[in-house]
């Protein structure tokens, strides 16, 4: 087993990651980094976090053998890590619980978050309610329109949702606006970033909080099938659910790690969100990573049927795992993801998130090429209740 | 000696501070950039900061965000902004030009190619908002080898250690951002600024400019007695936005700059300039 200990002290994963922010934010990031480094190994903090994850989130999440999907694919056995069964319905809450606890220890009474689909916004509003904190969620005005249900959920939970009108009015602009809020209000405010992106220490911290997913799998898989899987699959938007399940498996070199990006209407059409498959390195949102950009370095608009994958960048650790060859990155189209969505509904009685359906779609393809004694583990990152309107619309119905 | 250093030296000899206007190049249209620069110098500008539009201007408030969006609608790129500098340089060999923007357009162009093109066009300095000193040693090297100054931001929360690190890399001048926040936010506390500028001078040998939040002559006057340069950004961009078109903005920019210039020059400064140390 090779030792893997990235990032370095300044947040670099090879040439990626780092701290590309204006001087005005450096002190806030230093404060966060020092507090996080202190807390993460503090036995009392670890105990508190374990309690929250067990009693509030409902961990550990089970692993489920998808027998009928396996039969449908006709090859390798498909297992699902059931992050959809968490409180709030996705892996996102693993991270928001962790960061909210850091915020509490730092004495910050106000939390802010960015959100695209609304899942991270809901998970942030949830923990803010749980800990009695003020919560402001930035959301592109286009997304506010598209995700009305999640906007209402956040409001029910007591959060203020601020529509963002700048730029493309989507997730990346919401992140910009949250950063602007943070730099202005840093004295009383903690910024909970929703994925493994942003400046150091965010990519590391969000990964650490989500790696509970992979750690559980390391013990659950041998218990269930006597060994570790041959391949671990996860969808990649910003990359937090994928990093969460990949990270503990990085030293297990015989286990393939496969990230599945949103191919949208196909890479050739330009309407996709596949930063690793089709992007080039650059600097956005405080780190160096693969980006979807034009020849002048302007960030371009992205597309995916799943709002949670609709992001022009990707966490810097994925950029490093790609270049180093430790992980592979592929993409599936909107249509392929929808097919997998319907298949899982009909064959297993599980309604998956459209994001997770991307990983599932690739698992079905890959399984066909593998032997029946081989094992694929898919991170089922969330449930699909939030996607009812989108799926119905694609089928020509309105709810 | 670089054009920037020479400018500060001459001003120091006269006991004056530099007036540095900022605007987003290409706002409201690419044709206006050169007439704007001309008007700024006529109004009394000593150095011009040309903002390079970026799709994700994370450190900017709404006023400069909107200006960036207007420029991007015309497809204004880093290359195009360098061309604007080249055109203006043909008629004015004296006024230093500084490019101010975000990292990604430079990353995409490539450091060497960017530095060569900028140098050849007559650009004197580069300020990259999201390159703190620890992330841009290589760019500084590439720029230095072409005699282009790298200008850094410093903030109220910069520790002495960081100010020192910036002092080692910076040339031209350093830019003290007087606010906790984004560009164009609230008004600034001049007493607080005075204390921080004093602190910065202990670690940095180049001149110290102050900006973010200066929008009236009175503030500019006070700051000019504290700092070596006064940077005016959002106030100018707002004037451009409020004008019917680029042509209509030209005389307004000149008048605005003259107001700032006169306020700043109203009486002699009590601190010496250029040397970077108070007497
Ligand atoms: C269920 C689910 N999976 C995946 C994602 C994508 O994010 P990430 O790539 O950070 O896991 C989201 C984002 O909203 C999500 O809601």
JSON list of N, CA, C and O and ligand atoms in Angstrom, two decimals, chain A residues 90-92 119 195 235-241 308-309 353 355-356 381-382 386, ligand 1:
[
{"chain": "A", "resi": 90, "resn": "UNK", "atom": "N", "xyz": [-29.39, 12.92, 1.32]},
{"chain": "A", "resi": 90, "resn": "UNK", "atom": "CA", "xyz": [-28.18, 12.89, 0.50]},
{"chain": "A", "resi": 90, "resn": "UNK", "atom": "C", "xyz": [-26.94, 12.91, 1.39]},
{"chain": "A", "resi": 90, "resn": "UNK", "atom": "O", "xyz": [-27.03, 13.13, 2.60]},
{"chain": "A", "resi": 91, "resn": "UNK", "atom": "N", "xyz": [-25.78, 12.71, 0.75]},
{"chain": "A", "resi": 91, "resn": "UNK", "atom": "CA", "xyz": [-24.50, 12.74, 1.46]},
{"chain": "A", "resi": 91, "resn": "UNK", "atom": "C", "xyz": [-24.17, 14.13, 1.97]},
{"chain": "A", "resi": 91, "resn": "UNK", "atom": "O", "xyz": [-23.32, 14.28, 2.83]},
{"chain": "A", "resi": 92, "resn": "UNK", "atom": "N", "xyz": [-24.80, 15.15, 1.41]},
{"chain": "A", "resi": 92, "resn": "UNK", "atom": "CA", "xyz": [-24.43, 16.54, 1.72]},
{"chain": "A", "resi": 92, "resn": "UNK", "atom": "C", "xyz": [-24.42, 16.83, 3.22]},
{"chain": "A", "resi": 92, "resn": "UNK", "atom": "O", "xyz": [-23.65, 17.64, 3.70]},
{"chain": "A", "resi": 119, "resn": "UNK", "atom": "N", "xyz": [-29.90, 21.15, -2.61]},
{"chain": "A", "resi": 119, "resn": "UNK", "atom": "CA", "xyz": [-29.63, 20.08, -1.64]},
{"chain": "A", "resi": 119, "resn": "UNK", "atom": "C", "xyz": [-28.69, 20.54, -0.54]},
{"chain": "A", "resi": 119, "resn": "UNK", "atom": "O", "xyz": [-28.92, 20.28, 0.65]},
{"chain": "A", "resi": 195, "resn": "UNK", "atom": "N", "xyz": [-19.10, 21.54, -1.46]},
{"chain": "A", "resi": 195, "resn": "UNK", "atom": "CA", "xyz": [-18.41, 20.46, -2.16]},
{"chain": "A", "resi": 195, "resn": "UNK", "atom": "C", "xyz": [-16.91, 20.61, -1.95]},
{"chain": "A", "resi": 195, "resn": "UNK", "atom": "O", "xyz": [-16.46, 21.54, -1.27]},
{"chain": "A", "resi": 235, "resn": "UNK", "atom": "N", "xyz": [-20.86, 9.67, -8.85]},
{"chain": "A", "resi": 235, "resn": "UNK", "atom": "CA", "xyz": [-21.03, 10.80, -9.75]},
{"chain": "A", "resi": 235, "resn": "UNK", "atom": "C", "xyz": [-20.14, 11.95, -9.27]},
{"chain": "A", "resi": 235, "resn": "UNK", "atom": "O", "xyz": [-19.78, 12.02, -8.09]},
{"chain": "A", "resi": 236, "resn": "UNK", "atom": "N", "xyz": [-19.78, 12.83, -10.20]},
{"chain": "A", "resi": 236, "resn": "UNK", "atom": "CA", "xyz": [-18.90, 13.94, -9.86]},
{"chain": "A", "resi": 236, "resn": "UNK", "atom": "C", "xyz": [-19.51, 15.25, -10.36]},
{"chain": "A", "resi": 236, "resn": "UNK", "atom": "O", "xyz": [-19.66, 15.47, -11.56]},
{"chain": "A", "resi": 237, "resn": "UNK", "atom": "N", "xyz": [-19.92, 16.09, -9.39]},
{"chain": "A", "resi": 237, "resn": "UNK", "atom": "CA", "xyz": [-20.31, 17.46, -9.71]},
{"chain": "A", "resi": 237, "resn": "UNK", "atom": "C", "xyz": [-19.12, 18.30, -9.30]},
{"chain": "A", "resi": 237, "resn": "UNK", "atom": "O", "xyz": [-18.17, 18.49, -10.05]},
{"chain": "A", "resi": 238, "resn": "UNK", "atom": "N", "xyz": [-19.15, 18.77, -8.04]},
{"chain": "A", "resi": 238, "resn": "UNK", "atom": "CA", "xyz": [-17.95, 19.36, -7.45]},
{"chain": "A", "resi": 238, "resn": "UNK", "atom": "C", "xyz": [-17.05, 18.23, -6.97]},
{"chain": "A", "resi": 238, "resn": "UNK", "atom": "O", "xyz": [-15.84, 18.37, -6.90]},
{"chain": "A", "resi": 239, "resn": "UNK", "atom": "N", "xyz": [-17.68, 17.10, -6.63]},
{"chain": "A", "resi": 239, "resn": "UNK", "atom": "CA", "xyz": [-16.90, 15.91, -6.32]},
{"chain": "A", "resi": 239, "resn": "UNK", "atom": "C", "xyz": [-16.89, 15.47, -4.88]},
{"chain": "A", "resi": 239, "resn": "UNK", "atom": "O", "xyz": [-16.05, 14.66, -4.49]},
{"chain": "A", "resi": 240, "resn": "UNK", "atom": "N", "xyz": [-17.86, 15.94, -4.05]},
{"chain": "A", "resi": 240, "resn": "UNK", "atom": "CA", "xyz": [-17.75, 15.61, -2.62]},
{"chain": "A", "resi": 240, "resn": "UNK", "atom": "C", "xyz": [-18.19, 14.18, -2.31]},
{"chain": "A", "resi": 240, "resn": "UNK", "atom": "O", "xyz": [-17.57, 13.51, -1.49]},
{"chain": "A", "resi": 241, "resn": "UNK", "atom": "N", "xyz": [-19.25, 13.69, -2.96]},
{"chain": "A", "resi": 241, "resn": "UNK", "atom": "CA", "xyz": [-19.64, 12.31, -2.65]},
{"chain": "A", "resi": 241, "resn": "UNK", "atom": "C", "xyz": [-18.61, 11.35, -3.21]},
{"chain": "A", "resi": 241, "resn": "UNK", "atom": "O", "xyz": [-18.31, 10.32, -2.60]},
{"chain": "A", "resi": 308, "resn": "UNK", "atom": "N", "xyz": [-27.45, 19.33, -9.52]},
{"chain": "A", "resi": 308, "resn": "UNK", "atom": "CA", "xyz": [-26.32, 19.15, -8.60]},
{"chain": "A", "resi": 308, "resn": "UNK", "atom": "C", "xyz": [-25.01, 18.85, -9.30]},
{"chain": "A", "resi": 308, "resn": "UNK", "atom": "O", "xyz": [-23.95, 18.89, -8.68]},
{"chain": "A", "resi": 309, "resn": "UNK", "atom": "N", "xyz": [-25.05, 18.53, -10.59]},
{"chain": "A", "resi": 309, "resn": "UNK", "atom": "CA", "xyz": [-23.80, 18.27, -11.33]},
{"chain": "A", "resi": 309, "resn": "UNK", "atom": "C", "xyz": [-23.44, 19.44, -12.23]},
{"chain": "A", "resi": 309, "resn": "UNK", "atom": "O", "xyz": [-22.42, 19.43, -12.91]},
{"chain": "A", "resi": 353, "resn": "UNK", "atom": "N", "xyz": [-31.52, 10.02, -6.76]},
{"chain": "A", "resi": 353, "resn": "UNK", "atom": "CA", "xyz": [-31.32, 11.38, -7.25]},
{"chain": "A", "resi": 353, "resn": "UNK", "atom": "C", "xyz": [-30.80, 11.29, -8.68]},
{"chain": "A", "resi": 353, "resn": "UNK", "atom": "O", "xyz": [-30.13, 10.33, -9.05]},
{"chain": "A", "resi": 355, "resn": "UNK", "atom": "N", "xyz": [-28.47, 12.97, -9.91]},
{"chain": "A", "resi": 355, "resn": "UNK", "atom": "CA", "xyz": [-27.00, 13.00, -9.84]},
{"chain": "A", "resi": 355, "resn": "UNK", "atom": "C", "xyz": [-26.48, 11.56, -9.72]},
{"chain": "A", "resi": 355, "resn": "UNK", "atom": "O", "xyz": [-25.69, 11.11, -10.53]},
{"chain": "A", "resi": 356, "resn": "UNK", "atom": "N", "xyz": [-26.99, 10.87, -8.70]},
{"chain": "A", "resi": 356, "resn": "UNK", "atom": "CA", "xyz": [-26.55, 9.50, -8.45]},
{"chain": "A", "resi": 356, "resn": "UNK", "atom": "C", "xyz": [-26.86, 8.58, -9.64]},
{"chain": "A", "resi": 356, "resn": "UNK", "atom": "O", "xyz": [-26.15, 7.60, -9.87]},
{"chain": "A", "resi": 381, "resn": "UNK", "atom": "N", "xyz": [-25.67, 8.60, -3.96]},
{"chain": "A", "resi": 381, "resn": "UNK", "atom": "CA", "xyz": [-25.44, 9.79, -3.13]},
{"chain": "A", "resi": 381, "resn": "UNK", "atom": "C", "xyz": [-26.71, 10.44, -2.59]},
{"chain": "A", "resi": 381, "resn": "UNK", "atom": "O", "xyz": [-26.67, 11.14, -1.59]},
{"chain": "A", "resi": 382, "resn": "UNK", "atom": "N", "xyz": [-27.85, 10.21, -3.25]},
{"chain": "A", "resi": 382, "resn": "UNK", "atom": "CA", "xyz": [-29.06, 10.85, -2.74]},
{"chain": "A", "resi": 382, "resn": "UNK", "atom": "C", "xyz": [-30.33, 10.25, -3.30]},
{"chain": "A", "resi": 382, "resn": "UNK", "atom": "O", "xyz": [-30.30, 9.48, -4.27]},
{"chain": "A", "resi": 386, "resn": "UNK", "atom": "N", "xyz": [-36.57, 15.09, -4.76]},
{"chain": "A", "resi": 386, "resn": "UNK", "atom": "CA", "xyz": [-36.39, 16.47, -5.23]},
{"chain": "A", "resi": 386, "resn": "UNK", "atom": "C", "xyz": [-36.50, 16.58, -6.75]},
{"chain": "A", "resi": 386, "resn": "UNK", "atom": "O", "xyz": [-36.67, 17.67, -7.28]},
{"chain": "C", "resi": 1, "resn": "LIG", "atom": "C1", "xyz": [-27.60, 13.68, -4.38]},
{"chain": "C", "resi": 1, "resn": "LIG", "atom": "C2", "xyz": [-26.44, 14.45, -4.91]},
{"chain": "C", "resi": 1, "resn": "LIG", "atom": "N1", "xyz": [-25.40, 13.79, -5.43]},
{"chain": "C", "resi": 1, "resn": "LIG", "atom": "C3", "xyz": [-24.34, 14.45, -5.93]},
{"chain": "C", "resi": 1, "resn": "LIG", "atom": "C4", "xyz": [-24.30, 15.83, -5.95]},
{"chain": "C", "resi": 1, "resn": "LIG", "atom": "C5", "xyz": [-23.10, 16.49, -6.58]},
{"chain": "C", "resi": 1, "resn": "LIG", "atom": "O1", "xyz": [-22.22, 17.03, -5.68]},
{"chain": "C", "resi": 1, "resn": "LIG", "atom": "P1", "xyz": [-20.83, 16.35, -5.35]},
{"chain": "C", "resi": 1, "resn": "LIG", "atom": "O2", "xyz": [-20.15, 16.08, -6.66]},
{"chain": "C", "resi": 1, "resn": "LIG", "atom": "O3", "xyz": [-20.12, 17.37, -4.53]},
{"chain": "C", "resi": 1, "resn": "LIG", "atom": "O4", "xyz": [-21.08, 15.10, -4.62]},
{"chain": "C", "resi": 1, "resn": "LIG", "atom": "C6", "xyz": [-25.36, 16.58, -5.41]},
{"chain": "C", "resi": 1, "resn": "LIG", "atom": "C7", "xyz": [-25.34, 18.06, -5.39]},
{"chain": "C", "resi": 1, "resn": "LIG", "atom": "O5", "xyz": [-26.28, 18.74, -5.13]},
{"chain": "C", "resi": 1, "resn": "LIG", "atom": "C8", "xyz": [-26.46, 15.87, -4.87]},
{"chain": "C", "resi": 1, "resn": "LIG", "atom": "O6", "xyz": [-27.51, 16.51, -4.37]}
]
